Amino acid sequence: MTSRKSGNSKAGERAKDEDSERVYDIVLFGATGFVGMLTAEHLAAHAPEGVRWAIAGRDTGKLEALRERLSAINPACAELPLVRADVADAASLRDMASHARVVASTVGPYLTYGQDLVGACAEAGTDYVDLTGEPEFVDLMYVKHDARARETGARLVHSCGFDSVPHDLGAYFTVQQLPEDVPLRVDGFVRVGARFSGGTFASALNQFGRGPQMVAAAKDRRRHEPRPVGRKAYAPPGAPRYASEVGAWALPLPTIDPQVVQRSARTLERYGPDFRYRHY
């Protein structure tokens, strides 16, 4: 993730000026997929008045059908703009990024389909969000695009879905209830009863076969990413144990969530001088 505040001020000023000239406030890429449609329906029902948003994908016919469906939720969506963009067409991704203040992507597996779009947003100074749970993808994008995103003012924010918003905010809320400036030990427990979407299942299968590449990407990121000075924040893998605090056996959860919590802890001093997080 990058922040305009951490880049140089001139880049931030340029990005702010360019934002006002963009055609769209939000472009939802992958709108006709499972999660994309859920997101589009939410925007149709709840987007603040005056927000200029569009749906994007490679199949214009499917986009038109989705627009008709959304117009039943909000009649104003009958005029919703459609943007044709394809992960196999880098020029279309650059064009989409250049016309949006924010691109929200639901197109995964991200390691397979998402890299060019992140690069396009970093280059255009366009904010980018996704819902990836793929650690290798996140680490690669940091190494490849963080420096350029800081120059252009783009903010690249990954894992904005179930991976990893509940866990990241849950840990932060917990920390706020605890004493300041002392070592903290937080364990997170997740109990779910949902089914995988097709994209999530494909991402999981892809990750299971890329253990060495995932480790290499994490090491490369550690070489590039600065560490906090005078503070520690780490997320070691836990061991199976009976967790008396929840009255059940707990198994380590091999997801991206501990990595996301650790990054927040390294960024914010409120997590204290010595923070440890384990995820079950």
PDB file of C-alpha atoms in Angstrom:
ATOM      1  CA  MET A   1       0.000   0.000   0.000  1.00  0.00           C
ATOM      2  CA  THR A   2       1.239   3.498  -0.718  1.00  0.00           C
ATOM      3  CA  SER A   3       0.149   6.873   0.525  1.00  0.00           C
ATOM      4  CA  ARG A   4       0.159  10.271  -1.094  1.00  0.00           C
ATOM      5  CA  LYS A   5       1.163  11.744   2.231  1.00  0.00           C
ATOM      6  CA  SER A   6       4.377   9.757   2.183  1.00  0.00           C
ATOM      7  CA  GLY A   7       5.299  10.870  -1.335  1.00  0.00           C
ATOM      8  CA  ASN A   8       6.647  14.273  -2.276  1.00  0.00           C
ATOM      9  CA  SER A   9       4.249  17.199  -1.934  1.00  0.00           C
ATOM     10  CA  LYS A  10       4.435  18.221  -5.595  1.00  0.00           C
ATOM     11  CA  ALA A  11       3.291  14.769  -6.675  1.00  0.00           C
ATOM     12  CA  GLY A  12       0.394  15.000  -4.246  1.00  0.00           C
ATOM     13  CA  GLU A  13      -0.583  18.422  -5.587  1.00  0.00           C
ATOM     14  CA  ARG A  14      -0.445  17.180  -9.179  1.00  0.00           C
ATOM     15  CA  ALA A  15      -2.564  14.163  -8.287  1.00  0.00           C
ATOM     16  CA  LYS A  16      -5.162  16.362  -6.583  1.00  0.00           C
ATOM     17  CA  ASP A  17      -5.407  18.643  -9.620  1.00  0.00           C
ATOM     18  CA  GLU A  18      -5.679  15.696 -11.992  1.00  0.00           C
ATOM     19  CA  ASP A  19      -8.402  14.074  -9.859  1.00  0.00           C
ATOM     20  CA  SER A  20     -10.764  16.941 -10.643  1.00  0.00           C
ATOM     21  CA  GLU A  21     -10.255  16.336 -14.373  1.00  0.00           C
ATOM     22  CA  ARG A  22     -10.996  12.597 -14.338  1.00  0.00           C
ATOM     23  CA  VAL A  23     -14.199  11.430 -16.007  1.00  0.00           C
ATOM     24  CA  TYR A  24     -15.113   8.946 -13.265  1.00  0.00           C
ATOM     25  CA  ASP A  25     -14.732   8.896  -9.505  1.00  0.00           C
ATOM     26  CA  ILE A  26     -14.913   5.080  -9.416  1.00  0.00           C
ATOM     27  CA  VAL A  27     -14.575   2.446 -12.109  1.00  0.00           C
ATOM     28  CA  LEU A  28     -15.552  -1.064 -11.037  1.00  0.00           C
ATOM     29  CA  PHE A  29     -13.500  -3.513 -13.106  1.00  0.00           C
ATOM     30  CA  GLY A  30     -14.809  -7.065 -13.347  1.00  0.00           C
ATOM     31  CA  ALA A  31     -18.333  -5.882 -12.629  1.00  0.00           C
ATOM     32  CA  THR A  32     -20.047  -8.868 -14.262  1.00  0.00           C
ATOM     33  CA  GLY A  33     -18.307 -11.477 -12.088  1.00  0.00           C
ATOM     34  CA  PHE A  34     -19.731 -12.865  -8.844  1.00  0.00           C
ATOM     35  CA  VAL A  35     -18.166 -10.362  -6.450  1.00  0.00           C
ATOM     36  CA  GLY A  36     -18.260  -7.627  -9.069  1.00  0.00           C
ATOM     37  CA  MET A  37     -22.046  -7.865  -9.331  1.00  0.00           C
ATOM     38  CA  LEU A  38     -22.425  -7.759  -5.554  1.00  0.00           C
ATOM     39  CA  THR A  39     -20.261  -4.638  -5.478  1.00  0.00           C
ATOM     40  CA  ALA A  40     -22.170  -3.039  -8.351  1.00  0.00           C
ATOM     41  CA  GLU A  41     -25.482  -3.696  -6.607  1.00  0.00           C
ATOM     42  CA  HIS A  42     -24.147  -2.087  -3.438  1.00  0.00           C
ATOM     43  CA  LEU A  43     -23.000   0.986  -5.354  1.00  0.00           C
ATOM     44  CA  ALA A  44     -26.344   1.212  -7.137  1.00  0.00           C
ATOM     45  CA  ALA A  45     -28.140   1.228  -3.802  1.00  0.00           C
ATOM     46  CA  HIS A  46     -25.731   3.215  -1.652  1.00  0.00           C
ATOM     47  CA  ALA A  47     -23.331   5.354  -3.702  1.00  0.00           C
ATOM     48  CA  PRO A  48     -23.546   8.966  -2.479  1.00  0.00           C
ATOM     49  CA  GLU A  49     -25.387  11.360  -4.735  1.00  0.00           C
ATOM     50  CA  GLY A  50     -23.090  12.918  -7.282  1.00  0.00           C
ATOM     51  CA  VAL A  51     -20.540  10.097  -7.360  1.00  0.00           C
ATOM     52  CA  ARG A  52     -19.579   9.428 -10.964  1.00  0.00           C
ATOM     53  CA  TRP A  53     -19.076   5.715 -11.359  1.00  0.00           C
ATOM     54  CA  ALA A  54     -18.906   3.221 -14.184  1.00  0.00           C
ATOM     55  CA  ILE A  55     -18.810  -0.535 -14.650  1.00  0.00           C
ATOM     56  CA  ALA A  56     -16.021  -2.097 -16.673  1.00  0.00           C
ATOM     57  CA  GLY A  57     -15.216  -5.447 -18.239  1.00  0.00           C
ATOM     58  CA  ARG A  58     -14.357  -7.162 -21.489  1.00  0.00           C
ATOM     59  CA  ASP A  59     -17.883  -8.208 -22.567  1.00  0.00           C
ATOM     60  CA  THR A  60     -20.057  -5.244 -23.515  1.00  0.00           C
ATOM     61  CA  GLY A  61     -23.158  -7.428 -23.760  1.00  0.00           C
ATOM     62  CA  LYS A  62     -22.777  -8.609 -20.173  1.00  0.00           C
ATOM     63  CA  LEU A  63     -22.148  -5.042 -19.024  1.00  0.00           C
ATOM     64  CA  GLU A  64     -25.359  -3.898 -20.714  1.00  0.00           C
ATOM     65  CA  ALA A  65     -27.313  -6.714 -19.053  1.00  0.00           C
ATOM     66  CA  LEU A  66     -25.861  -5.758 -15.675  1.00  0.00           C
ATOM     67  CA  ARG A  67     -26.754  -2.112 -16.212  1.00  0.00           C
ATOM     68  CA  GLU A  68     -30.358  -3.108 -16.886  1.00  0.00           C
ATOM     69  CA  ARG A  69     -30.366  -5.172 -13.686  1.00  0.00           C
ATOM     70  CA  LEU A  70     -28.933  -2.266 -11.696  1.00  0.00           C
ATOM     71  CA  SER A  71     -31.561   0.118 -13.064  1.00  0.00           C
ATOM     72  CA  ALA A  72     -34.175  -1.949 -11.223  1.00  0.00           C
ATOM     73  CA  ILE A  73     -32.351  -1.058  -7.995  1.00  0.00           C
ATOM     74  CA  ASN A  74     -31.767   2.564  -8.915  1.00  0.00           C
ATOM     75  CA  PRO A  75     -33.424   4.024 -12.044  1.00  0.00           C
ATOM     76  CA  ALA A  76     -30.519   6.457 -12.435  1.00  0.00           C
ATOM     77  CA  CYS A  77     -28.328   3.469 -13.336  1.00  0.00           C
ATOM     78  CA  ALA A  78     -30.089   3.258 -16.700  1.00  0.00           C
ATOM     79  CA  GLU A  79     -27.516   5.844 -17.824  1.00  0.00           C
ATOM     80  CA  LEU A  80     -24.575   4.196 -16.066  1.00  0.00           C
ATOM     81  CA  PRO A  81     -21.436   4.440 -18.242  1.00  0.00           C
ATOM     82  CA  LEU A  82     -19.865   1.243 -19.552  1.00  0.00           C
ATOM     83  CA  VAL A  83     -16.098   0.914 -19.984  1.00  0.00           C
ATOM     84  CA  ARG A  84     -14.647  -1.864 -22.082  1.00  0.00           C
ATOM     85  CA  ALA A  85     -11.324  -3.077 -20.700  1.00  0.00           C
ATOM     86  CA  ASP A  86      -9.569  -6.422 -20.966  1.00  0.00           C
ATOM     87  CA  VAL A  87      -6.639  -7.826 -18.981  1.00  0.00           C
ATOM     88  CA  ALA A  88      -5.247  -9.090 -22.298  1.00  0.00           C
ATOM     89  CA  ASP A  89      -5.215  -5.536 -23.691  1.00  0.00           C
ATOM     90  CA  ALA A  90      -2.757  -3.400 -21.729  1.00  0.00           C
ATOM     91  CA  ALA A  91      -3.726  -0.264 -23.657  1.00  0.00           C
ATOM     92  CA  SER A  92      -7.345  -0.623 -22.544  1.00  0.00           C
ATOM     93  CA  LEU A  93      -6.207  -0.884 -18.915  1.00  0.00           C
ATOM     94  CA  ARG A  94      -4.088   2.248 -19.228  1.00  0.00           C
ATOM     95  CA  ASP A  95      -6.996   4.117 -20.793  1.00  0.00           C
ATOM     96  CA  MET A  96      -9.359   3.017 -18.030  1.00  0.00           C
ATOM     97  CA  ALA A  97      -6.895   4.027 -15.313  1.00  0.00           C
ATOM     98  CA  SER A  98      -6.291   7.437 -16.872  1.00  0.00           C
ATOM     99  CA  HIS A  99     -10.002   8.313 -16.740  1.00  0.00           C
ATOM    100  CA  ALA A 100     -10.700   7.249 -13.138  1.00  0.00           C
ATOM    101  CA  ARG A 101      -9.881   8.606  -9.721  1.00  0.00           C
ATOM    102  CA  VAL A 102     -10.233   5.094  -8.266  1.00  0.00           C
ATOM    103  CA  VAL A 103     -10.239   1.687  -9.940  1.00  0.00           C
ATOM    104  CA  ALA A 104     -11.745  -1.147  -7.892  1.00  0.00           C
ATOM    105  CA  SER A 105     -10.826  -4.550  -9.308  1.00  0.00           C
ATOM    106  CA  THR A 106     -12.575  -7.840  -8.601  1.00  0.00           C
ATOM    107  CA  VAL A 107     -10.742  -9.731 -11.368  1.00  0.00           C
ATOM    108  CA  GLY A 108      -8.762 -12.667 -10.019  1.00  0.00           C
ATOM    109  CA  PRO A 109      -6.689 -14.679  -9.612  1.00  0.00           C
ATOM    110  CA  TYR A 110      -4.779 -11.438  -9.320  1.00  0.00           C
ATOM    111  CA  LEU A 111      -1.366 -12.979  -9.862  1.00  0.00           C
ATOM    112  CA  THR A 112      -2.622 -14.161 -13.256  1.00  0.00           C
ATOM    113  CA  TYR A 113      -4.838 -11.261 -14.291  1.00  0.00           C
ATOM    114  CA  GLY A 114      -4.080  -8.280 -12.078  1.00  0.00           C
ATOM    115  CA  GLN A 115      -0.492  -7.165 -12.537  1.00  0.00           C
ATOM    116  CA  ASP A 116      -0.847  -4.888 -15.574  1.00  0.00           C
ATOM    117  CA  LEU A 117      -3.749  -2.995 -14.025  1.00  0.00           C
ATOM    118  CA  VAL A 118      -1.782  -2.203 -10.868  1.00  0.00           C
ATOM    119  CA  GLY A 119       1.048  -0.923 -13.033  1.00  0.00           C
ATOM    120  CA  ALA A 120      -1.346   1.206 -15.084  1.00  0.00           C
ATOM    121  CA  CYS A 121      -2.807   2.784 -11.947  1.00  0.00           C
ATOM    122  CA  ALA A 122       0.618   3.444 -10.437  1.00  0.00           C
ATOM    123  CA  GLU A 123       1.715   5.141 -13.650  1.00  0.00           C
ATOM    124  CA  ALA A 124      -1.463   7.228 -13.998  1.00  0.00           C
ATOM    125  CA  GLY A 125      -1.621   8.357 -10.372  1.00  0.00           C
ATOM    126  CA  THR A 126      -4.915   6.511  -9.970  1.00  0.00           C
ATOM    127  CA  ASP A 127      -5.953   5.013  -6.651  1.00  0.00           C
ATOM    128  CA  TYR A 128      -6.450   1.241  -6.791  1.00  0.00           C
ATOM    129  CA  VAL A 129      -8.250  -1.229  -4.526  1.00  0.00           C
ATOM    130  CA  ASP A 130      -8.839  -4.966  -4.798  1.00  0.00           C
ATOM    131  CA  LEU A 131      -9.853  -7.929  -2.650  1.00  0.00           C
ATOM    132  CA  THR A 132      -6.910 -10.218  -3.259  1.00  0.00           C
ATOM    133  CA  GLY A 133      -5.845 -12.774  -0.706  1.00  0.00           C
ATOM    134  CA  GLU A 134      -2.670 -13.682  -2.629  1.00  0.00           C
ATOM    135  CA  PRO A 135       0.513 -12.809  -0.677  1.00  0.00           C
ATOM    136  CA  GLU A 136       2.805 -13.327  -3.661  1.00  0.00           C
ATOM    137  CA  PHE A 137       0.822 -10.863  -5.766  1.00  0.00           C
ATOM    138  CA  VAL A 138       0.831  -8.212  -3.037  1.00  0.00           C
ATOM    139  CA  ASP A 139       4.574  -8.556  -2.456  1.00  0.00           C
ATOM    140  CA  LEU A 140       5.367  -8.427  -6.176  1.00  0.00           C
ATOM    141  CA  MET A 141       3.236  -5.333  -6.675  1.00  0.00           C
ATOM    142  CA  TYR A 142       4.982  -3.576  -3.800  1.00  0.00           C
ATOM    143  CA  VAL A 143       8.426  -4.254  -5.238  1.00  0.00           C
ATOM    144  CA  LYS A 144       7.433  -3.349  -8.800  1.00  0.00           C
ATOM    145  CA  HIS A 145       5.190  -0.344  -8.290  1.00  0.00           C
ATOM    146  CA  ASP A 146       5.478   1.236  -4.836  1.00  0.00           C
ATOM    147  CA  ALA A 147       8.214   3.687  -5.815  1.00  0.00           C
ATOM    148  CA  ARG A 148       6.373   4.870  -8.931  1.00  0.00           C
ATOM    149  CA  ALA A 149       3.065   5.125  -7.069  1.00  0.00           C
ATOM    150  CA  ARG A 150       4.686   7.413  -4.518  1.00  0.00           C
ATOM    151  CA  GLU A 151       5.929   9.629  -7.352  1.00  0.00           C
ATOM    152  CA  THR A 152       2.524   9.904  -9.039  1.00  0.00           C
ATOM    153  CA  GLY A 153       0.454  10.021  -5.848  1.00  0.00           C
ATOM    154  CA  ALA A 154      -1.366   6.731  -6.472  1.00  0.00           C
ATOM    155  CA  ARG A 155      -2.561   4.776  -3.451  1.00  0.00           C
ATOM    156  CA  LEU A 156      -2.471   1.019  -4.028  1.00  0.00           C
ATOM    157  CA  VAL A 157      -4.569  -0.779  -1.426  1.00  0.00           C
ATOM    158  CA  HIS A 158      -4.912  -4.556  -1.563  1.00  0.00           C
ATOM    159  CA  SER A 159      -7.068  -7.037   0.353  1.00  0.00           C
ATOM    160  CA  CYS A 160     -10.157  -4.880   0.826  1.00  0.00           C
ATOM    161  CA  GLY A 161     -12.599  -7.787   1.120  1.00  0.00           C
ATOM    162  CA  PHE A 162     -13.036 -10.544   3.702  1.00  0.00           C
ATOM    163  CA  ASP A 163      -9.298 -10.774   3.200  1.00  0.00           C
ATOM    164  CA  SER A 164      -8.490  -8.722   5.193  1.00  0.00           C
ATOM    165  CA  VAL A 165     -10.746  -5.911   6.398  1.00  0.00           C
ATOM    166  CA  PRO A 166     -12.453  -7.693   9.347  1.00  0.00           C
ATOM    167  CA  HIS A 167      -9.164  -8.992  10.720  1.00  0.00           C
ATOM    168  CA  ASP A 168      -7.173  -5.799  10.203  1.00  0.00           C
ATOM    169  CA  LEU A 169      -9.848  -3.568  11.731  1.00  0.00           C
ATOM    170  CA  GLY A 170     -10.544  -6.130  14.448  1.00  0.00           C
ATOM    171  CA  ALA A 171      -6.909  -6.124  15.525  1.00  0.00           C
ATOM    172  CA  TYR A 172      -6.783  -2.331  15.416  1.00  0.00           C
ATOM    173  CA  PHE A 173      -9.969  -2.020  17.491  1.00  0.00           C
ATOM    174  CA  THR A 174      -8.528  -4.451  20.040  1.00  0.00           C
ATOM    175  CA  VAL A 175      -5.271  -2.519  20.260  1.00  0.00           C
ATOM    176  CA  GLN A 176      -7.191   0.687  20.944  1.00  0.00           C
ATOM    177  CA  GLN A 177      -8.703  -0.941  24.045  1.00  0.00           C
ATOM    178  CA  LEU A 178      -5.280  -1.909  25.416  1.00  0.00           C
ATOM    179  CA  PRO A 179      -2.616   0.149  27.218  1.00  0.00           C
ATOM    180  CA  GLU A 180      -0.298   2.305  25.138  1.00  0.00           C
ATOM    181  CA  ASP A 181       3.487   2.041  24.873  1.00  0.00           C
ATOM    182  CA  VAL A 182       3.696  -1.521  26.204  1.00  0.00           C
ATOM    183  CA  PRO A 183       4.315  -4.885  24.485  1.00  0.00           C
ATOM    184  CA  LEU A 184       1.072  -6.340  23.105  1.00  0.00           C
ATOM    185  CA  ARG A 185       0.128  -9.917  22.203  1.00  0.00           C
ATOM    186  CA  VAL A 186      -3.049 -10.334  20.142  1.00  0.00           C
ATOM    187  CA  ASP A 187      -4.554 -13.564  18.801  1.00  0.00           C
ATOM    188  CA  GLY A 188      -7.270 -13.443  16.146  1.00  0.00           C
ATOM    189  CA  PHE A 189      -9.863 -16.214  15.728  1.00  0.00           C
ATOM    190  CA  VAL A 190     -12.035 -16.683  12.640  1.00  0.00           C
ATOM    191  CA  ARG A 191     -15.073 -18.936  12.349  1.00  0.00           C
ATOM    192  CA  VAL A 192     -16.779 -19.045   8.958  1.00  0.00           C
ATOM    193  CA  GLY A 193     -19.456 -21.058   7.230  1.00  0.00           C
ATOM    194  CA  ALA A 194     -19.342 -19.622   3.717  1.00  0.00           C
ATOM    195  CA  ARG A 195     -18.647 -21.130   0.309  1.00  0.00           C
ATOM    196  CA  PHE A 196     -15.801 -20.116  -1.991  1.00  0.00           C
ATOM    197  CA  SER A 197     -16.601 -18.139  -5.113  1.00  0.00           C
ATOM    198  CA  GLY A 198     -15.036 -19.391  -8.341  1.00  0.00           C
ATOM    199  CA  GLY A 199     -12.389 -16.675  -8.302  1.00  0.00           C
ATOM    200  CA  THR A 200     -11.433 -17.352  -4.691  1.00  0.00           C
ATOM    201  CA  PHE A 201     -11.163 -21.079  -5.368  1.00  0.00           C
ATOM    202  CA  ALA A 202      -8.963 -20.468  -8.422  1.00  0.00           C
ATOM    203  CA  SER A 203      -6.723 -18.120  -6.421  1.00  0.00           C
ATOM    204  CA  ALA A 204      -6.331 -20.704  -3.648  1.00  0.00           C
ATOM    205  CA  LEU A 205      -5.389 -23.456  -6.094  1.00  0.00           C
ATOM    206  CA  ASN A 206      -2.884 -21.150  -7.756  1.00  0.00           C
ATOM    207  CA  GLN A 207      -1.218 -20.316  -4.435  1.00  0.00           C
ATOM    208  CA  PHE A 208      -0.958 -23.924  -3.276  1.00  0.00           C
ATOM    209  CA  GLY A 209       1.266 -24.689  -6.260  1.00  0.00           C
ATOM    210  CA  ARG A 210       3.570 -21.687  -5.833  1.00  0.00           C
ATOM    211  CA  GLY A 211       5.202 -22.136  -2.446  1.00  0.00           C
ATOM    212  CA  PRO A 212       8.800 -21.373  -3.531  1.00  0.00           C
ATOM    213  CA  GLN A 213       7.744 -18.350  -5.584  1.00  0.00           C
ATOM    214  CA  MET A 214       5.707 -17.017  -2.658  1.00  0.00           C
ATOM    215  CA  VAL A 215       8.686 -17.297  -0.314  1.00  0.00           C
ATOM    216  CA  ALA A 216      10.979 -15.606  -2.852  1.00  0.00           C
ATOM    217  CA  ALA A 217       8.551 -12.701  -3.338  1.00  0.00           C
ATOM    218  CA  ALA A 218       8.275 -12.183   0.426  1.00  0.00           C
ATOM    219  CA  LYS A 219      12.070 -12.109   0.790  1.00  0.00           C
ATOM    220  CA  ASP A 220      12.389  -9.625  -2.060  1.00  0.00           C
ATOM    221  CA  ARG A 221       9.844  -7.334  -0.452  1.00  0.00           C
ATOM    222  CA  ARG A 222      11.671  -7.444   2.870  1.00  0.00           C
ATOM    223  CA  ARG A 223      14.787  -6.219   1.080  1.00  0.00           C
ATOM    224  CA  HIS A 224      12.906  -3.217  -0.305  1.00  0.00           C
ATOM    225  CA  GLU A 225      10.462  -2.260   2.436  1.00  0.00           C
ATOM    226  CA  PRO A 226      11.721  -0.090   5.318  1.00  0.00           C
ATOM    227  CA  ARG A 227      11.187  -1.362   8.854  1.00  0.00           C
ATOM    228  CA  PRO A 228       9.995   0.783  11.763  1.00  0.00           C
ATOM    229  CA  VAL A 229      12.810   2.246  13.830  1.00  0.00           C
ATOM    230  CA  GLY A 230      12.808   1.362  17.519  1.00  0.00           C
ATOM    231  CA  ARG A 231       9.675  -0.795  17.259  1.00  0.00           C
ATOM    232  CA  LYS A 232       8.862  -4.428  16.462  1.00  0.00           C
ATOM    233  CA  ALA A 233       5.761  -5.876  14.828  1.00  0.00           C
ATOM    234  CA  TYR A 234       5.628  -9.497  13.790  1.00  0.00           C
ATOM    235  CA  ALA A 235       3.099 -12.194  12.942  1.00  0.00           C
ATOM    236  CA  PRO A 236       4.627 -15.637  13.528  1.00  0.00           C
ATOM    237  CA  PRO A 237       2.666 -18.734  12.515  1.00  0.00           C
ATOM    238  CA  GLY A 238       0.856 -20.189  15.484  1.00  0.00           C
ATOM    239  CA  ALA A 239       0.667 -23.857  16.431  1.00  0.00           C
ATOM    240  CA  PRO A 240      -2.498 -25.953  16.780  1.00  0.00           C
ATOM    241  CA  ARG A 241      -3.783 -25.591  20.320  1.00  0.00           C
ATOM    242  CA  TYR A 242      -6.846 -25.748  22.481  1.00  0.00           C
ATOM    243  CA  ALA A 243      -7.841 -22.105  22.898  1.00  0.00           C
ATOM    244  CA  SER A 244      -9.532 -21.766  26.256  1.00  0.00           C
ATOM    245  CA  GLU A 245     -10.472 -18.166  25.433  1.00  0.00           C
ATOM    246  CA  VAL A 246     -12.883 -19.396  22.738  1.00  0.00           C
ATOM    247  CA  GLY A 247     -13.518 -22.890  24.105  1.00  0.00           C
ATOM    248  CA  ALA A 248     -12.411 -24.733  20.971  1.00  0.00           C
ATOM    249  CA  TRP A 249      -9.423 -26.156  19.151  1.00  0.00           C
ATOM    250  CA  ALA A 250      -7.707 -23.538  17.009  1.00  0.00           C
ATOM    251  CA  LEU A 251      -5.618 -24.150  13.900  1.00  0.00           C
ATOM    252  CA  PRO A 252      -3.277 -21.633  12.244  1.00  0.00           C
ATOM    253  CA  LEU A 253      -5.057 -19.987   9.318  1.00  0.00           C
ATOM    254  CA  PRO A 254      -2.712 -19.781   6.285  1.00  0.00           C
ATOM    255  CA  THR A 255      -4.097 -16.594   4.775  1.00  0.00           C
ATOM    256  CA  ILE A 256      -2.769 -13.141   3.961  1.00  0.00           C
ATOM    257  CA  ASP A 257      -4.468 -11.638   7.019  1.00  0.00           C
ATOM    258  CA  PRO A 258      -1.488 -11.809   9.434  1.00  0.00           C
ATOM    259  CA  GLN A 259       0.672 -10.065   6.836  1.00  0.00           C
ATOM    260  CA  VAL A 260      -1.870  -7.254   6.524  1.00  0.00           C
ATOM    261  CA  VAL A 261      -2.195  -6.853  10.301  1.00  0.00           C
ATOM    262  CA  GLN A 262       1.590  -6.824  10.628  1.00  0.00           C
ATOM    263  CA  ARG A 263       1.912  -4.057   8.043  1.00  0.00           C
ATOM    264  CA  SER A 264      -0.639  -1.917   9.870  1.00  0.00           C
ATOM    265  CA  ALA A 265       1.224  -2.527  13.117  1.00  0.00           C
ATOM    266  CA  ARG A 266       4.506  -1.471  11.541  1.00  0.00           C
ATOM    267  CA  THR A 267       2.904   1.676  10.156  1.00  0.00           C
ATOM    268  CA  LEU A 268       0.999   2.903  13.226  1.00  0.00           C
ATOM    269  CA  GLU A 269       2.768   3.637  16.506  1.00  0.00           C
ATOM    270  CA  ARG A 270      -0.423   2.917  18.466  1.00  0.00           C
ATOM    271  CA  TYR A 271       0.440  -0.792  18.217  1.00  0.00           C
ATOM    272  CA  GLY A 272       3.242  -0.136  20.666  1.00  0.00           C
ATOM    273  CA  PRO A 273       6.950  -0.927  20.809  1.00  0.00           C
ATOM    274  CA  ASP A 274       6.590  -4.717  20.556  1.00  0.00           C
ATOM    275  CA  PHE A 275       3.494  -6.156  18.855  1.00  0.00           C
ATOM    276  CA  ARG A 276       2.785  -9.792  18.018  1.00  0.00           C
ATOM    277  CA  TYR A 277      -0.235 -11.129  16.144  1.00  0.00           C
ATOM    278  CA  ARG A 278      -1.261 -14.753  15.568  1.00  0.00           C
ATOM    279  CA  HIS A 279      -4.146 -15.827  13.353  1.00  0.00           C
ATOM    280  CA  TYR A 280      -6.381 -18.896  13.806  1.00  0.00           C
TER     281      TYR A 280
END
